[in-house]
Structure formats: structure tokens, C-alpha cells
């Protein structure tokens, strides 16, 4: 069964610094997708970045990058040069590469970026 | 592209009443997912349709909850005899076939309050 765990409930950083959010997952499948989503204060959930399990290179999109450590079943999200507007709840999700499985989400990490 | 549309945005029901929530996926997306979000439980998966067929309803409470997708342009989530513990934000997401339905696009959610 799929399981996604985010142990950091909340993180507070000063703007323009780098923050890392942790996520570990459990799966029996050899092929899967990993995602990070952001939920803003308005409740909107938007897709940020994705890592496919077969890819060795860490994904990067803008100032978001991933630290994919497959042996540890870990997919950390790194945000560089944080901005006030990065304040949000960040969810990690996993979907096994199986048409019959829906993605499962972690509990989320609340990021506060302060001036 | 209008994005995923959910109606109503807010719904208040009395205990024991029925609630029907609507979701219109992004045109061309063939997968639809329903989630429930609460402070305590986080983002809980409820059910998943692909090409209108129910694929995985393992997250649906066995009683009082049902979901349908009568055509490719909308899905409904019905809760019979609503209880205060059903109060939550109900989120609908859709996915295109691209990359085996890897990415999800979320709607704004319906906030259900059961008095």
C-alpha cells in the first residue's frame, strides 16, 4: 500500500534563505511518480514539481528543486531564495505507476517566510 | 481553460440532510479524483474515476457516501444523512491521460458545514 509521511508540521524561515522540506514514502512498486503541491492561504492547490522514479537526475523548476534519494525512499523539496509569497502549506504526494491507483498525500508542512 | 469547477463553493446543511457536490473536470481530462480535507485528517483520498468508470473507491466511507460520473463533463459526490463529522472541504481534481494521469489539477473545493 502507498504511504507518504511528512514529519515537519511547520517551518519558519527568513526570506531569501533556502529551506528544505522532508518527505518519505512507502511503495512496493518499482515505478512511481512523486509530486509536491502548494496550498495557498486561499485554499488553492497547485502543482509545483515532479520526480519520476526511474530518473536519476533531481528535478528542478524555477526556484524549486528536489532531493531524490531512492534508497532511502525520500523526496525532499528545496526552495532557494525564499520569498514571502512562498508562505503556504506544502504537500508531498506519490502515485504508483498503475492506472488503478490514485495519488496519496502526506499531511503537509506549513512554511512561513518572514521578512 | 477554466480549470476544474466545483459547485457550490460553500454548503451548509442540517444534521441528517443530504448534500450533493458537483465537479466539472478540465475538458479533455479523463480521470477525476475526490478528496476530503480537514485539519485533523489532512488530505484524504475518497474515490477515483477513469473514463467515467469507478476505479478505486477505497477511501469512501462505506455508508452514506456515494459518487458518480454520468458523463465526461461532471462528477457528483453525494452524502446522505450528513453528520457534523462530515464537515470538511471536498476537493475534486482531474488529470489528463498524459504520463499515465501523473499530474492532478485541483478545483477550489466545496466547504461543507453540517450543523
Short mmCIF file of C-alpha atoms in Angstrom, two decimals:
data_model
loop_
_atom_site.label_atom_id
_atom_site.label_comp_id
_atom_site.label_asym_id
_atom_site.label_seq_id
_atom_site.Cartn_x
_atom_site.Cartn_y
_atom_site.Cartn_z
CA UNK A 1 0.00 0.00 0.00
CA UNK A 2 1.09 3.53 -0.65
CA UNK A 3 2.03 5.77 2.25
CA UNK A 4 3.51 9.25 2.35
CA UNK A 5 4.90 10.81 5.51
CA UNK A 6 5.83 14.42 6.18
CA UNK A 7 7.12 14.78 9.71
CA UNK A 8 7.71 18.53 9.73
CA UNK A 9 4.48 20.20 10.77
CA UNK A 10 5.73 23.73 10.30
CA UNK A 11 8.89 25.59 9.34
CA UNK A 12 9.71 29.26 9.67
CA UNK A 13 12.49 30.92 7.68
CA UNK A 14 13.70 34.38 6.84
CA UNK A 15 13.16 35.44 3.26
CA UNK A 16 15.92 34.96 0.71
CA UNK A 17 17.21 31.89 2.52
CA UNK A 18 16.97 28.23 1.45
CA UNK A 19 14.56 25.79 3.03
CA UNK A 20 14.26 22.02 2.73
CA UNK A 21 11.08 20.10 3.44
CA UNK A 22 11.24 16.37 4.05
CA UNK A 23 9.06 13.57 2.73
CA UNK A 24 9.41 9.81 2.87
CA UNK A 25 7.21 7.29 1.11
CA UNK A 26 6.41 3.62 1.06
CA UNK A 27 5.59 1.58 -2.00
CA UNK A 28 6.03 -1.93 -3.31
CA UNK A 29 6.10 -0.78 -6.91
CA UNK A 30 9.33 -0.24 -8.77
CA UNK A 31 7.80 2.52 -10.87
CA UNK A 32 6.10 5.55 -9.34
CA UNK A 33 5.73 9.30 -9.50
CA UNK A 34 6.45 11.78 -6.72
CA UNK A 35 4.98 15.24 -6.52
CA UNK A 36 4.98 18.38 -4.47
CA UNK A 37 1.96 20.63 -4.33
CA UNK A 38 1.46 24.01 -2.68
CA UNK A 39 -1.74 25.10 -0.97
CA UNK A 40 -2.04 28.85 -0.56
CA UNK A 41 -3.94 30.69 2.12
CA UNK A 42 -6.91 30.94 -0.22
CA UNK A 43 -7.08 27.14 -0.34
CA UNK A 44 -5.91 26.79 -3.92
CA UNK A 45 -3.75 23.72 -4.52
CA UNK A 46 -1.22 24.00 -7.31
CA UNK A 47 1.26 21.51 -8.70
CA UNK A 48 4.89 22.52 -8.25
CA UNK A 49 7.29 19.81 -9.32
CA UNK A 50 7.51 16.13 -10.05
CA UNK A 51 10.07 13.33 -9.95
CA UNK A 52 9.70 10.06 -11.84
CA UNK A 53 11.19 7.11 -10.00
CA UNK A 54 13.26 5.92 -12.97
CA UNK A 55 15.02 9.26 -13.37
CA UNK A 56 18.30 9.69 -11.53
CA UNK A 57 18.56 13.45 -12.05
CA UNK A 58 16.84 15.61 -9.48
CA UNK A 59 14.03 17.66 -10.94
CA UNK A 60 14.29 21.45 -10.91
CA UNK A 61 11.66 24.03 -11.76
CA UNK A 62 12.40 27.68 -11.11
CA UNK A 63 13.50 28.06 -7.52
CA UNK A 64 12.12 24.63 -6.60
CA UNK A 65 14.31 21.54 -6.73
CA UNK A 66 14.09 18.02 -5.40
CA UNK A 67 16.50 15.87 -3.45
CA UNK A 68 15.54 12.37 -4.56
CA UNK A 69 17.19 9.62 -2.51
CA UNK A 70 15.65 6.45 -3.82
CA UNK A 71 17.43 4.02 -1.45
CA UNK A 72 16.00 5.99 1.45
CA UNK A 73 12.56 6.39 -0.16
CA UNK A 74 12.96 10.09 0.34
CA UNK A 75 11.96 13.08 -1.78
CA UNK A 76 12.85 16.42 -0.23
CA UNK A 77 11.70 19.77 -1.63
CA UNK A 78 14.26 22.55 -1.67
CA UNK A 79 13.20 26.15 -2.13
CA UNK A 80 16.03 28.57 -2.74
CA UNK A 81 15.86 32.34 -2.32
CA UNK A 82 12.56 32.09 -0.49
CA UNK A 83 10.03 34.87 -0.86
CA UNK A 84 7.20 35.99 1.38
CA UNK A 85 4.72 34.60 -1.13
CA UNK A 86 6.20 31.14 -0.70
CA UNK A 87 4.38 31.02 2.62
CA UNK A 88 1.92 28.16 2.22
CA UNK A 89 1.32 24.53 3.08
CA UNK A 90 3.36 22.12 1.01
CA UNK A 91 2.14 18.61 0.31
CA UNK A 92 4.16 15.67 -0.88
CA UNK A 93 2.32 13.04 -2.91
CA UNK A 94 3.05 9.73 -4.56
CA UNK A 95 1.34 7.78 -7.28
CA UNK A 96 2.32 4.28 -8.22
CA UNK A 97 2.62 3.78 -11.97
CA UNK A 98 -0.53 1.77 -12.05
CA UNK A 99 -3.68 3.06 -13.66
CA UNK A 100 -5.76 1.77 -10.82
CA UNK A 101 -4.04 3.70 -8.05
CA UNK A 102 -4.84 7.26 -7.12
CA UNK A 103 -2.17 9.55 -5.63
CA UNK A 104 -1.84 9.70 -1.86
CA UNK A 105 -0.77 12.78 0.03
CA UNK A 106 1.29 13.49 3.10
CA UNK A 107 -0.01 15.58 5.99
CA UNK A 108 1.64 18.74 4.73
CA UNK A 109 4.27 21.16 6.03
CA UNK A 110 3.35 24.75 6.74
CA UNK A 111 6.06 27.14 5.61
CA UNK A 112 6.19 30.67 6.95
CA UNK A 113 8.60 33.05 5.26
CA UNK A 114 9.26 36.18 7.29
CA UNK A 115 10.92 39.44 6.27
CA UNK B 1 -9.14 26.95 -19.87
CA UNK B 2 -11.48 27.40 -16.90
CA UNK B 3 -9.81 24.86 -14.66
CA UNK B 4 -11.69 22.40 -12.51
CA UNK B 5 -15.03 23.82 -11.45
CA UNK B 6 -16.69 22.85 -8.20
CA UNK B 7 -20.14 23.90 -7.09
CA UNK B 8 -21.31 25.06 -4.70
CA UNK B 9 -18.30 26.68 -3.10
CA UNK B 10 -19.97 26.62 0.29
CA UNK B 11 -22.79 24.47 1.56
CA UNK B 12 -24.44 24.41 4.95
CA UNK B 13 -26.71 21.52 5.84
CA UNK B 14 -28.53 20.42 8.92
CA UNK B 15 -27.73 17.12 10.52
CA UNK B 16 -29.50 14.35 8.65
CA UNK B 17 -29.92 16.24 5.40
CA UNK B 18 -28.46 15.24 2.06
CA UNK B 19 -25.64 17.09 0.32
CA UNK B 20 -24.67 16.80 -3.34
CA UNK B 21 -21.41 18.25 -4.52
CA UNK B 22 -20.59 18.84 -8.17
CA UNK B 23 -17.35 18.75 -10.07
CA UNK B 24 -16.66 19.68 -13.68
CA UNK B 25 -13.21 18.45 -14.74
CA UNK B 26 -10.98 20.21 -17.21
CA UNK B 27 -12.12 19.44 -20.74
CA UNK B 28 -10.18 16.53 -22.14
CA UNK B 29 -9.13 15.17 -18.77
CA UNK B 30 -10.27 11.59 -18.41
CA UNK B 31 -9.50 11.00 -14.73
CA UNK B 32 -11.38 12.54 -11.82
CA UNK B 33 -10.46 12.27 -8.16
CA UNK B 34 -12.29 13.28 -4.99
CA UNK B 35 -10.52 14.18 -1.75
CA UNK B 36 -11.66 15.43 1.63
CA UNK B 37 -9.55 17.86 3.62
CA UNK B 38 -9.81 18.52 7.34
CA UNK B 39 -7.39 19.95 9.86
CA UNK B 40 -7.20 16.65 11.70
CA UNK B 41 -7.04 14.16 8.81
CA UNK B 42 -5.37 16.29 6.16
CA UNK B 43 -6.00 15.36 2.52
CA UNK B 44 -7.87 12.07 2.41
CA UNK B 45 -8.42 10.25 -0.85
CA UNK B 46 -12.03 9.25 -1.41
CA UNK B 47 -12.57 7.93 -4.91
CA UNK B 48 -11.26 7.91 -8.48
CA UNK B 49 -12.91 7.64 -11.92
CA UNK B 50 -11.20 7.00 -15.20
CA UNK B 51 -13.13 7.45 -18.43
CA UNK B 52 -16.23 7.73 -16.24
CA UNK B 53 -15.74 4.28 -14.74
CA UNK B 54 -15.15 3.90 -10.98
CA UNK B 55 -11.61 2.62 -10.48
CA UNK B 56 -10.80 2.99 -6.81
CA UNK B 57 -13.23 3.90 -4.05
CA UNK B 58 -11.15 2.55 -1.20
CA UNK B 59 -11.26 5.88 0.62
CA UNK B 60 -15.01 6.28 0.57
CA UNK B 61 -16.83 5.76 3.86
CA UNK B 62 -18.93 2.63 3.41
CA UNK B 63 -22.14 4.25 4.49
CA UNK B 64 -23.85 7.42 3.32
CA UNK B 65 -21.22 8.40 0.72
CA UNK B 66 -21.56 7.74 -2.99
CA UNK B 67 -20.00 9.16 -6.13
CA UNK B 68 -20.95 9.05 -9.76
CA UNK B 69 -19.65 10.23 -13.08
CA UNK B 70 -22.57 10.04 -15.51
CA UNK B 71 -20.68 11.78 -18.33
CA UNK B 72 -17.21 13.08 -19.04
CA UNK B 73 -18.11 16.62 -18.08
CA UNK B 74 -19.17 16.16 -14.50
CA UNK B 75 -18.97 14.06 -11.38
CA UNK B 76 -21.04 14.21 -8.22
CA UNK B 77 -20.34 13.27 -4.63
CA UNK B 78 -23.45 12.63 -2.57
CA UNK B 79 -23.58 12.42 1.18
CA UNK B 80 -26.78 11.13 2.68
CA UNK B 81 -27.87 11.88 6.23
CA UNK B 82 -24.98 14.28 6.80
CA UNK B 83 -23.31 14.31 10.20
CA UNK B 84 -21.21 17.03 11.85
CA UNK B 85 -18.08 14.93 11.30
CA UNK B 86 -18.67 15.20 7.53
CA UNK B 87 -17.82 18.90 7.76
CA UNK B 88 -14.75 19.40 5.57
CA UNK B 89 -13.52 20.87 2.32
CA UNK B 90 -14.23 18.45 -0.50
CA UNK B 91 -11.76 18.73 -3.34
CA UNK B 92 -12.09 17.46 -6.86
CA UNK B 93 -9.08 17.04 -9.14
CA UNK B 94 -8.74 15.95 -12.75
CA UNK B 95 -5.86 14.53 -14.74
CA UNK B 96 -5.12 14.15 -18.42
CA UNK B 97 -4.02 10.80 -19.79
CA UNK B 98 -0.56 12.24 -20.34
CA UNK B 99 2.07 10.29 -18.39
CA UNK B 100 -0.46 7.86 -17.07
CA UNK B 101 -2.51 10.52 -15.21
CA UNK B 102 0.53 11.64 -13.25
CA UNK B 103 -0.36 15.27 -12.55
CA UNK B 104 -3.52 16.48 -10.88
CA UNK B 105 -5.27 19.78 -11.31
CA UNK B 106 -7.37 20.73 -8.32
CA UNK B 107 -10.59 22.63 -8.09
CA UNK B 108 -11.22 25.29 -5.46
CA UNK B 109 -13.13 22.90 -3.26
CA UNK B 110 -16.57 22.88 -1.65
CA UNK B 111 -16.65 23.75 2.04
CA UNK B 112 -19.37 21.64 3.64
CA UNK B 113 -20.59 22.62 7.08
CA UNK B 114 -23.01 20.31 8.85
CA UNK B 115 -24.77 21.95 11.78
#
